[in-house]
Structure formats: C-alpha cells, structure tokens
Backbone as CSV, one residue per row, in Angstrom:
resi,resn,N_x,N_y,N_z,CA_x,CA_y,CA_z,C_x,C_y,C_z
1,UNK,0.839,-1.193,0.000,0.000,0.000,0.000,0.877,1.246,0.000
2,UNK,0.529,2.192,-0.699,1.024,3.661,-0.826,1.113,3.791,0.871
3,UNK,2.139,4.844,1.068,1.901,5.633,2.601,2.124,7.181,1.976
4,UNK,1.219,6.975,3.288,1.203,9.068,3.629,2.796,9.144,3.628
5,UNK,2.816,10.504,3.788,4.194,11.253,4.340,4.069,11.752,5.568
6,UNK,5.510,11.387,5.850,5.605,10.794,7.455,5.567,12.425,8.002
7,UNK,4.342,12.820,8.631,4.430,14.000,9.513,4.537,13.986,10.626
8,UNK,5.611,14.439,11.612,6.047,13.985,13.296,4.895,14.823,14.090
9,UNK,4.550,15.991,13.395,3.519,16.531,14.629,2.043,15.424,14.386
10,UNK,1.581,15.136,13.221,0.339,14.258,13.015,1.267,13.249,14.345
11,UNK,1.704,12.581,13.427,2.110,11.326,14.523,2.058,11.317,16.105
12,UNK,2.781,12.484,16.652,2.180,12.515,17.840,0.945,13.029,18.496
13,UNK,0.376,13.305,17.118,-1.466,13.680,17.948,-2.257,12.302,17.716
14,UNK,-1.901,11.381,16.879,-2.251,9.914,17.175,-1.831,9.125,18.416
15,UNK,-0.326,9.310,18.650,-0.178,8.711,19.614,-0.739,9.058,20.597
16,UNK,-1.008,10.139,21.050,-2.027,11.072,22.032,-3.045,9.891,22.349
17,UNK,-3.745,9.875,21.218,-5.000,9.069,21.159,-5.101,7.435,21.035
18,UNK,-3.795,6.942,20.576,-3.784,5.237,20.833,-3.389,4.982,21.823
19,UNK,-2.315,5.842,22.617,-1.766,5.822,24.377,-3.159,6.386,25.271
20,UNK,-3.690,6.572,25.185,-4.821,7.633,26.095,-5.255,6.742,27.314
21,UNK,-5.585,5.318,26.809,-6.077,4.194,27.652,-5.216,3.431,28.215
22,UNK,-3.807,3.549,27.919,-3.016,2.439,28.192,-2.147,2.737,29.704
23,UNK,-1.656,1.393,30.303,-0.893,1.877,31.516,0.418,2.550,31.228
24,UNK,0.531,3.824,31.552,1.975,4.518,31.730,3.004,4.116,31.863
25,UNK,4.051,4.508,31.079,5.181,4.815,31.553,5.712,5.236,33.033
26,UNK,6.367,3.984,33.468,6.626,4.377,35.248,7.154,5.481,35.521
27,UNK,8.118,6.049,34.972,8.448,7.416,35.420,7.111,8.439,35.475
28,UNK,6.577,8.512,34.513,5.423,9.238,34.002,4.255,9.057,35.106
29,UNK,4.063,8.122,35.528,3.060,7.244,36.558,3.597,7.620,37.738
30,UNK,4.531,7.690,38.114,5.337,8.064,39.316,4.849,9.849,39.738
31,UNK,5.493,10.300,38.259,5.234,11.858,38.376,3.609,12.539,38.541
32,UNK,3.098,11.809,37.688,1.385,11.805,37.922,0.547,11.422,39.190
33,UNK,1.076,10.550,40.173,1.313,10.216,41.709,1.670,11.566,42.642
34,UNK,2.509,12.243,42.118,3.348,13.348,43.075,4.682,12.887,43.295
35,UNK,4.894,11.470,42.753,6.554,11.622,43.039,7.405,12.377,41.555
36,UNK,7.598,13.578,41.850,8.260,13.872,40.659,9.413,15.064,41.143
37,UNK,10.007,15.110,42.102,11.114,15.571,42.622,12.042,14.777,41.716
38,UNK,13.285,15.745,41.678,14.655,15.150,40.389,14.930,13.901,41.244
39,UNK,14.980,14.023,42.862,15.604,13.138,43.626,14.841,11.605,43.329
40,UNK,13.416,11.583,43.166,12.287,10.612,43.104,12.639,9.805,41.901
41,UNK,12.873,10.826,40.883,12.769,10.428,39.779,14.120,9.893,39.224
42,UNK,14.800,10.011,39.751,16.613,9.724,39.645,16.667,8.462,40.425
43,UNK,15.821,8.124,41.555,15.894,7.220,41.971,14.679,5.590,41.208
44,UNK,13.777,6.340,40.851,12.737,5.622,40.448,13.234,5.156,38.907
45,UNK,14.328,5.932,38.001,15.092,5.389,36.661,15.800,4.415,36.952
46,UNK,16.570,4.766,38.160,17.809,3.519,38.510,17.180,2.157,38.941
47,UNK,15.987,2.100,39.486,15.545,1.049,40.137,14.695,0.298,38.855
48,UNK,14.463,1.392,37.810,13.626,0.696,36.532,14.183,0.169,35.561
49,UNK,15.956,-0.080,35.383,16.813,-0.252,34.718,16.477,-2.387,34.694
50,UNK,16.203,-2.299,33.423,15.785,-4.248,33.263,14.931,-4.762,34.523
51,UNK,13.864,-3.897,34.346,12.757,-3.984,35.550,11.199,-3.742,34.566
52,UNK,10.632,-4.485,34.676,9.098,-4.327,33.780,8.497,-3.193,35.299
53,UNK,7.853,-1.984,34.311,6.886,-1.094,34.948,6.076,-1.380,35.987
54,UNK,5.582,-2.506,36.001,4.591,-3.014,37.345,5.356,-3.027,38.465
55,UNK,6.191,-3.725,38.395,7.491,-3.902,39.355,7.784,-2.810,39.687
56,UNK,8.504,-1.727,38.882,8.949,-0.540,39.027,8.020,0.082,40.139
57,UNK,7.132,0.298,39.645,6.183,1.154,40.602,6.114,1.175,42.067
58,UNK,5.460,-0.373,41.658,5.224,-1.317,43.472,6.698,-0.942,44.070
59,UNK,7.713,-1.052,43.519,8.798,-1.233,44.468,8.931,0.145,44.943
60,UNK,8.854,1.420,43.825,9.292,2.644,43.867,8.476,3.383,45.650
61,UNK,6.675,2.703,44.943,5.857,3.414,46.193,6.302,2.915,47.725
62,UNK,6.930,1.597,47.415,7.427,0.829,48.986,8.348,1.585,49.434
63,UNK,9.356,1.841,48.673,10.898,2.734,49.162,10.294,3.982,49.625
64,UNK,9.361,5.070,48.640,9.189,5.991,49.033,8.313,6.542,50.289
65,UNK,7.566,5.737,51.131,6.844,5.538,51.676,7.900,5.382,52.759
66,UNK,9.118,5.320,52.657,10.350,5.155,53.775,11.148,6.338,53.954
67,UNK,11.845,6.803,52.614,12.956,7.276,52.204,11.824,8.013,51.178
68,UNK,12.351,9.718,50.917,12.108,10.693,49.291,13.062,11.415,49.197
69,UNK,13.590,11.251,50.175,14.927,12.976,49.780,15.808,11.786,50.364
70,UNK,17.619,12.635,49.345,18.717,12.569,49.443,18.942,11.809,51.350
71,UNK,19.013,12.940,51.990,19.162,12.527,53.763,18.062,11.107,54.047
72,UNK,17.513,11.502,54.273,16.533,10.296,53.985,16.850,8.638,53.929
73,UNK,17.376,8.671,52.351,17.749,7.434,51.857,19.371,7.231,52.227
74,UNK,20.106,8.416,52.558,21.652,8.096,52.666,21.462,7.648,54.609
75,UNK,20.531,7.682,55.261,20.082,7.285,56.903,20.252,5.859,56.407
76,UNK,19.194,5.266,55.885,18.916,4.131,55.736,20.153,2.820,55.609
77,UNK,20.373,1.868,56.533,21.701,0.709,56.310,21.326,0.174,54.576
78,UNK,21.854,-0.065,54.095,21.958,-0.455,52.416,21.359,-2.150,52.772
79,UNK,21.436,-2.351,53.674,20.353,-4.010,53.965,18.793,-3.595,53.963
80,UNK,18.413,-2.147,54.857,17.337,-2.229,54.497,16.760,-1.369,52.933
81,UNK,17.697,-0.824,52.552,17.316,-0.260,50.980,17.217,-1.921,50.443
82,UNK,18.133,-2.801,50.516,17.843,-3.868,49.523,16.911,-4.289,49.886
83,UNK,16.378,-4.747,51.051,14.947,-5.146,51.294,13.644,-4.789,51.225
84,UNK,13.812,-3.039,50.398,12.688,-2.348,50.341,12.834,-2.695,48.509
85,UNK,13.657,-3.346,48.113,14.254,-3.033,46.809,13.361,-4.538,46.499
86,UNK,12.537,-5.830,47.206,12.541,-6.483,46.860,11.861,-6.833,45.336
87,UNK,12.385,-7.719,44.617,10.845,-7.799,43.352,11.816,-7.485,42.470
88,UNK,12.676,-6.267,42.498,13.677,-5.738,41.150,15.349,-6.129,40.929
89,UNK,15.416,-6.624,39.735,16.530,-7.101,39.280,17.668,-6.489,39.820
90,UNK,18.584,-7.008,40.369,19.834,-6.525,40.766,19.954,-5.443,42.441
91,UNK,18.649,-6.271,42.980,18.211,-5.570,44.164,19.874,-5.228,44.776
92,UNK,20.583,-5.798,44.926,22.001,-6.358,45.794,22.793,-4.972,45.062
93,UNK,23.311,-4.706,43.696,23.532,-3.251,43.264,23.087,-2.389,43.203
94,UNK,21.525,-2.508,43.414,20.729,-0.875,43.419,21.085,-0.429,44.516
95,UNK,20.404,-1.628,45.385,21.231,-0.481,47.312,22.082,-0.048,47.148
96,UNK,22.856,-0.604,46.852,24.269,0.204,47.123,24.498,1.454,46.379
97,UNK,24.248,1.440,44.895,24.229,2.882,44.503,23.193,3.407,45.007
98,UNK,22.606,3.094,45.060,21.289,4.267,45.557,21.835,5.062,47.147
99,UNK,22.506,4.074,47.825,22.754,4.598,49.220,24.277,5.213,48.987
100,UNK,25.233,4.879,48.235,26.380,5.743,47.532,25.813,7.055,47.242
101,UNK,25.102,6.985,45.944,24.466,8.276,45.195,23.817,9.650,46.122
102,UNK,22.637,8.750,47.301,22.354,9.591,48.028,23.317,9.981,48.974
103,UNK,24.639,9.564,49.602,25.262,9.614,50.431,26.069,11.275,49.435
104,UNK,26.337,11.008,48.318,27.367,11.880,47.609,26.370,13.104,47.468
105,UNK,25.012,13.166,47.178,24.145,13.963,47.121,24.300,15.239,47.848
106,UNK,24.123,14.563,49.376,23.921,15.017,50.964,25.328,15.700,50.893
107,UNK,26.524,15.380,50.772,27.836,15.786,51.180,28.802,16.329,49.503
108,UNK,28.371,16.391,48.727,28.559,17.108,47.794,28.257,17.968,46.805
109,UNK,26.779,17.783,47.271,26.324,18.619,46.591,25.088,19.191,47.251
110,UNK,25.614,19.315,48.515,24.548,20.552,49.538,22.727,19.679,49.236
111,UNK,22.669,18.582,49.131,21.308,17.798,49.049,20.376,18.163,47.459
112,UNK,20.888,18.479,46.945,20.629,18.920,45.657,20.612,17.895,44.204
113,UNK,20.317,17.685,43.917,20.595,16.673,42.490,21.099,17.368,41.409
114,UNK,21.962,17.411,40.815,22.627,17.691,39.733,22.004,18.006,38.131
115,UNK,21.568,19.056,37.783,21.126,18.834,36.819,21.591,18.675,35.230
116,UNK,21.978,18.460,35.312,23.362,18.061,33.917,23.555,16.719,33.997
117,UNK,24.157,16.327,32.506,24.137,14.682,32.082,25.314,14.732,32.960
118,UNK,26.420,15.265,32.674,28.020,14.770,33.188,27.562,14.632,34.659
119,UNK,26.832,15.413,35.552,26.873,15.427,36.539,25.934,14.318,37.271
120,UNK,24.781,13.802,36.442,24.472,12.698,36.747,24.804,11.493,36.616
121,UNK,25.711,11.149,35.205,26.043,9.886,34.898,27.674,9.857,35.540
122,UNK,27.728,11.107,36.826,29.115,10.531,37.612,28.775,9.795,38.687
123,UNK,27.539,9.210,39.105,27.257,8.662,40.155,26.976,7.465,39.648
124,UNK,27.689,6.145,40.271,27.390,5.132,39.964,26.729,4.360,39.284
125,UNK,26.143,3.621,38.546,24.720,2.842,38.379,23.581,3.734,37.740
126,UNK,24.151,5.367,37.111,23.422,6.062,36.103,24.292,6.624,34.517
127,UNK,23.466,5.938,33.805,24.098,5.731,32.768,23.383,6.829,31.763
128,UNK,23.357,6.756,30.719,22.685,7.758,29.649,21.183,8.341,29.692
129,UNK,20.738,6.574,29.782,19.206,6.624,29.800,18.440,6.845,31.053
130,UNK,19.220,6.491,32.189,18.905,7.375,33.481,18.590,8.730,33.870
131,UNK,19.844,9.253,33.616,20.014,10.594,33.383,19.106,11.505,32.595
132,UNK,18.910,10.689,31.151,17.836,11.643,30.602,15.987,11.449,31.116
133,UNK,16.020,10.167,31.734,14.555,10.092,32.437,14.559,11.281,33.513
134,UNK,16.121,11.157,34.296,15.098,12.413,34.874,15.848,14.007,34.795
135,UNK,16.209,14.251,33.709,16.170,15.731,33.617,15.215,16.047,33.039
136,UNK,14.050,14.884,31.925,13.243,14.977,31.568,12.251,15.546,32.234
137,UNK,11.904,14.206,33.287,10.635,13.970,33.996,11.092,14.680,34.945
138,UNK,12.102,14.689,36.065,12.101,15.334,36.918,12.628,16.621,36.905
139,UNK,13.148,17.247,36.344,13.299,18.791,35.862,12.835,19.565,34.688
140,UNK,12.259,18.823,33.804,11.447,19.546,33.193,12.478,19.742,31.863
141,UNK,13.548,19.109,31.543,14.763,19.866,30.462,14.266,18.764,29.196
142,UNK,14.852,19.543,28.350,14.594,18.797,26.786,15.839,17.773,26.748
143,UNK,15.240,16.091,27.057,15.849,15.086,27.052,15.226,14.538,26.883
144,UNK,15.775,13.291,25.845,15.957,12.180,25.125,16.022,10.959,25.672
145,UNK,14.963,10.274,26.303,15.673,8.863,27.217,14.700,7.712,25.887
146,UNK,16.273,6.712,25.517,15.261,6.172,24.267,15.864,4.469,25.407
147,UNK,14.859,3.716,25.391,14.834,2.696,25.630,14.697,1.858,24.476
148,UNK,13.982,0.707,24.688,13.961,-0.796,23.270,12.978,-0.330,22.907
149,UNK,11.610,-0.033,23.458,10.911,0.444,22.972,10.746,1.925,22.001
150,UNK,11.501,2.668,22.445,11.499,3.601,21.792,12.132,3.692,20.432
151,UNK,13.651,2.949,20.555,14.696,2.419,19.739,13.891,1.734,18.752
152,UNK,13.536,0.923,18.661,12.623,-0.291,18.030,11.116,0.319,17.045
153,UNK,10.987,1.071,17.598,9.609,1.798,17.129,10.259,2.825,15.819
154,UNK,11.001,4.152,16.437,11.368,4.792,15.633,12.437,4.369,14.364
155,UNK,12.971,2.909,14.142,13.587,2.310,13.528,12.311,1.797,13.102
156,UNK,11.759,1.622,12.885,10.204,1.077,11.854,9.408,1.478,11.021
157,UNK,9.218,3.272,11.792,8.866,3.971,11.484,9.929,4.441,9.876
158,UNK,11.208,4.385,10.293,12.194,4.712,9.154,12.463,5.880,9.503
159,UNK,11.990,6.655,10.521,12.731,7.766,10.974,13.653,8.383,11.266
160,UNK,14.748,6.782,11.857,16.053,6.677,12.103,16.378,5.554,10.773
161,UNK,17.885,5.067,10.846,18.202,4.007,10.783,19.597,3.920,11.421
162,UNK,19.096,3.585,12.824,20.265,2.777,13.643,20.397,1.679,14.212
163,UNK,21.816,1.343,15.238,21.689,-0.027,15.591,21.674,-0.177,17.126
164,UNK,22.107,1.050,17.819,21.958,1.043,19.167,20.781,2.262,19.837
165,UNK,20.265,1.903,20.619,18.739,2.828,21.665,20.611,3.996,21.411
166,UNK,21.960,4.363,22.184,22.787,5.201,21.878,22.731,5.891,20.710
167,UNK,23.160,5.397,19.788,22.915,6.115,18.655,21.711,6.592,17.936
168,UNK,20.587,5.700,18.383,19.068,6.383,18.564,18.887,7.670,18.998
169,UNK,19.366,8.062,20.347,19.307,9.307,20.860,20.077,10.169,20.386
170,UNK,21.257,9.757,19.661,21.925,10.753,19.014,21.233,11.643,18.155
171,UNK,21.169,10.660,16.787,19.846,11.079,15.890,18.968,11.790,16.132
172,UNK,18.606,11.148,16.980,16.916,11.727,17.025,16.797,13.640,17.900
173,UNK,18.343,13.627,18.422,18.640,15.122,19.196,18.839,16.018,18.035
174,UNK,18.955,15.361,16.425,19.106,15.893,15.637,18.070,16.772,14.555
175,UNK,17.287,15.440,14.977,15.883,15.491,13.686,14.490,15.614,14.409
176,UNK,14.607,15.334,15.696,13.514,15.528,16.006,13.034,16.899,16.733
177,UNK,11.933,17.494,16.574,11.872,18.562,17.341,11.990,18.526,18.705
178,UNK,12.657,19.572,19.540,12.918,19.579,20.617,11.542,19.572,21.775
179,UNK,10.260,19.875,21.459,9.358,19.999,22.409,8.508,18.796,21.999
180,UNK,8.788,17.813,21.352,8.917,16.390,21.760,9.532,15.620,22.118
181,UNK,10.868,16.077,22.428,11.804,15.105,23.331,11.284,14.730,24.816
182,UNK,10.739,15.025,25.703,10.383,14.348,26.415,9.047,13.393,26.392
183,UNK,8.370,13.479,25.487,7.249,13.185,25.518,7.282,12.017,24.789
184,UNK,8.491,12.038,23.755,8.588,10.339,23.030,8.961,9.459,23.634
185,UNK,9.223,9.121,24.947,9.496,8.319,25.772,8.094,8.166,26.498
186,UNK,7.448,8.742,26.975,6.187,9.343,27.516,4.795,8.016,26.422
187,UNK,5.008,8.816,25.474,3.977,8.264,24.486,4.800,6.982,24.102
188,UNK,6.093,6.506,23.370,6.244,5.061,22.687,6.502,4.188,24.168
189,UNK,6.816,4.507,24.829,6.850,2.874,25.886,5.250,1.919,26.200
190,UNK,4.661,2.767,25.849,3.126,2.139,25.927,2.797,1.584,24.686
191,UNK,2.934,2.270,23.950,2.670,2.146,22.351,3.828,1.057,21.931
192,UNK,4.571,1.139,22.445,5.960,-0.303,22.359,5.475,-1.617,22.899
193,UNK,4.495,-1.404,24.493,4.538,-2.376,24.978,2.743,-3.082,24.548
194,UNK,1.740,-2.289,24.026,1.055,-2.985,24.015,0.603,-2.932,22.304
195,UNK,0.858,-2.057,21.672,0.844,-2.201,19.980,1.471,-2.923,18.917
196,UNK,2.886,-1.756,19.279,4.196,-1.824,18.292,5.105,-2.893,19.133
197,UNK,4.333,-4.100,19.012,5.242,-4.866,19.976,6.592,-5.428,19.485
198,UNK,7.264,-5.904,20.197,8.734,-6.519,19.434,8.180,-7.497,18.516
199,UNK,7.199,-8.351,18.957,7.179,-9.409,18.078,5.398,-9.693,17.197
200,UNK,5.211,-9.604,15.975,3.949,-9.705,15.811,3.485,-8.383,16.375
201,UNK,3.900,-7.605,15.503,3.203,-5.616,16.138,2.100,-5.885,15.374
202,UNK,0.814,-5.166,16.515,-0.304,-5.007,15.876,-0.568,-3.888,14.462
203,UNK,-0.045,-4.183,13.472,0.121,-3.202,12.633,-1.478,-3.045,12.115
204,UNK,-2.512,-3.565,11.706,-3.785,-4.049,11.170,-4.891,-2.635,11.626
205,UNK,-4.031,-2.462,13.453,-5.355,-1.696,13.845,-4.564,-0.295,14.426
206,UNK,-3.254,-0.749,13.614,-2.372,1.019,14.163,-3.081,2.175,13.591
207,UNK,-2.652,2.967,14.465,-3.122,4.451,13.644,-2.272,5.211,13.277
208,UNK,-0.773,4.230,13.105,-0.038,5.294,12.367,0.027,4.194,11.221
209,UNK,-0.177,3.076,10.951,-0.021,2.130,9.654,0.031,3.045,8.006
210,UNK,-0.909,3.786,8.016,-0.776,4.576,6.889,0.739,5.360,6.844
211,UNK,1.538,5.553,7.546,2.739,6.617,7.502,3.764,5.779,7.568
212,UNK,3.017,4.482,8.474,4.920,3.938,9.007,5.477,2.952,7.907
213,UNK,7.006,3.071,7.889,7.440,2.495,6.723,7.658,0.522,7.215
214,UNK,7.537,0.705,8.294,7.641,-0.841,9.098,8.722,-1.728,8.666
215,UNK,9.614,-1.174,8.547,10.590,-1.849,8.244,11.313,-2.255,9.232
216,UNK,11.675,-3.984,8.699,11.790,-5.509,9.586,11.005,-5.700,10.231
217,UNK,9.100,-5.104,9.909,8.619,-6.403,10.193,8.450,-7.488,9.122
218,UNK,8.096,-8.313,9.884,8.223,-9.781,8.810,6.651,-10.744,9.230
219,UNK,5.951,-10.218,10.101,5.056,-10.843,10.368,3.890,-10.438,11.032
220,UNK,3.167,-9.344,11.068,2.236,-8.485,11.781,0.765,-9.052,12.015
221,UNK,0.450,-8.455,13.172,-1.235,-8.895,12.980,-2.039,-7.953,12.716
C-alpha cells in the first residue's frame, strides 16, 4: 500500500490518542502520583533499569513511603534499601548505589541533584538513559531517554536508521523537534509495549499504519 508522508507533529497527535487508555510509563506514573522531585525520579530510573513497569512502581511506592529525599535514603543501612528493593533485578547493586548516590548527594552537593548529564552519569549505576529520564521527567529539560521500545519503534517507522537505543538518541537530538523530546518516551513505551510490539506488532489496527514504513517487520497482525 502507498503511505502518507511521514508527519512527526500528526504522529504525535495519534499517539495522544492510541496511548490515552493504556498503563503509563513508570516514570510518568510516578510523576502523575506526586513523586516527581529530580531526587524521586533519579531514583525511580535507577531502580527501573531491566525492571518491567509493574514492578517498578510497586517497588518505587514501597521505598518511598520510607525514604524521598537525598538525607533520607543516605540514613537508611543499604540491607534495608535492599529489602525495600525487593521484586527488582539486581536488588544487591541498586542499594548500594542508591545509598552511595544519596550519600554523595547530601555531602557534595549541599542535598541537591545535579542537573546536567556529566553530573548525573558521575554517580554510579546512572548511565545515559537514566540521566535523561530524569532531567526529563524530573526537571522539566529537553531530554531524550530512548529505551527498546522507543529504539525499536522509531527504527520502523524509518525515521532513524540505527543499531543502538545510543545512537538512537543521538539522531533523534538531531531530527527531532525539541518539544517532543520528552514526551517520546512518555507516548512510545506504551505504544511499544502494548501495539508496536517486538514481536507480531499489531500493525492491522495502528493508527499510524498509513505513515509507518515498518521496516523488519516480517510478520504483523
């Protein structure tokens, strides 16, 4: 079939409307809760790192319900952060950065969170895509956090053509408009997880099917 031409503002007033019903993005879900302090949200990325969203949450509301600020979580023995940590992958390394991170917080930086990439991805156990969840979500700055889902989608679309979610964000800081950078993380992790799936994407009943170039799929419903 012919396609439209790929327009990014159309596209995200669809996604508007195929995400509308679906469960959130945990950061996003977090912030829509009231946890959306940089500190919340810096902590709620690190703990979501190879962690499915359900998980994320449950674990995030248990910790916070203990610990929300820097002092707070750097009090806490790193036995009971891991035990509030239960349910999420790599419970045994999150404590520890998390109780590192907040410890460096408190004593280097006057209880404050850092708002800059360099200055976040110098703390342990925060890497690219950390960092940009929460200057995003939790400060409000024009960042780029591309996960599989996001990676995976906009490679379909033909928007990109890359091979790493890294070089995804490169790109896309390039071509995409800036007052959708936070929001494409926002809108495709839902649209990743219950549409545009990795495997067998519901392409049949998309509402971007007319635009997207879908390239490598090989088998849709």
């Amino acid at each position: 079939m012919s396609k439209e031409p790929f327009a990014i503002d159309e596209v995200f007033r669809r996604l508007r409307i195929a995400t509308a019903g679906l469960a959130k993005a945990a950061m996003f879900d977090l912030r829509d809760r009231g946890f959306d302090t940089p500190f919340e949200q810096l902590v709620g990325s690190l703990i979501s790192a190879r962690t499915h969203d359900e998980t994320t949450l449950t674990v995030c509301l248990r910790l916070f319900a203990v610990a929300r600020t820097p002092a707070q979580m750097a009090a806490l023995e790193e036995s009971r952060i891991r035990e509030l940590l239960r349910g999420t992958t790599f419970a045994d390394v999150k404590a520890r950065d998390l109780r590192e991170l907040s410890r460096r917080i408190v004593e280097e930086h006057q209880g404050v969170v850092p708002n800059t990439l360099e200055g976040l991805t110098a703390f342990r156990g925060v890497g690219p895509k950390i960092a940009a969840l929460t200057l995003a979500v939790g400060f409000g700055q024009p960042a780029i956090a591309v996960d599989i889902h996001v990676h995976r989608i906009v490679n379909r679309w033909g928007y990109v053509s890359t091979h790493s979610p890294e070089k995804t964000a490169e790109v896309l800081s390039e071509t995409l408009p800036q007052h959708y950078w936070i929001e494409i993380n926002e809108r495709l992790v839902p649209f990743g997880k219950f549409i545009c799936t990795g495997t067998r994407p519901k392409c049949s009943t998309c509402v971007l099917l007319s635009m997207c170039a879908q390239v490598g799929v090989l088998n849709p419903r």
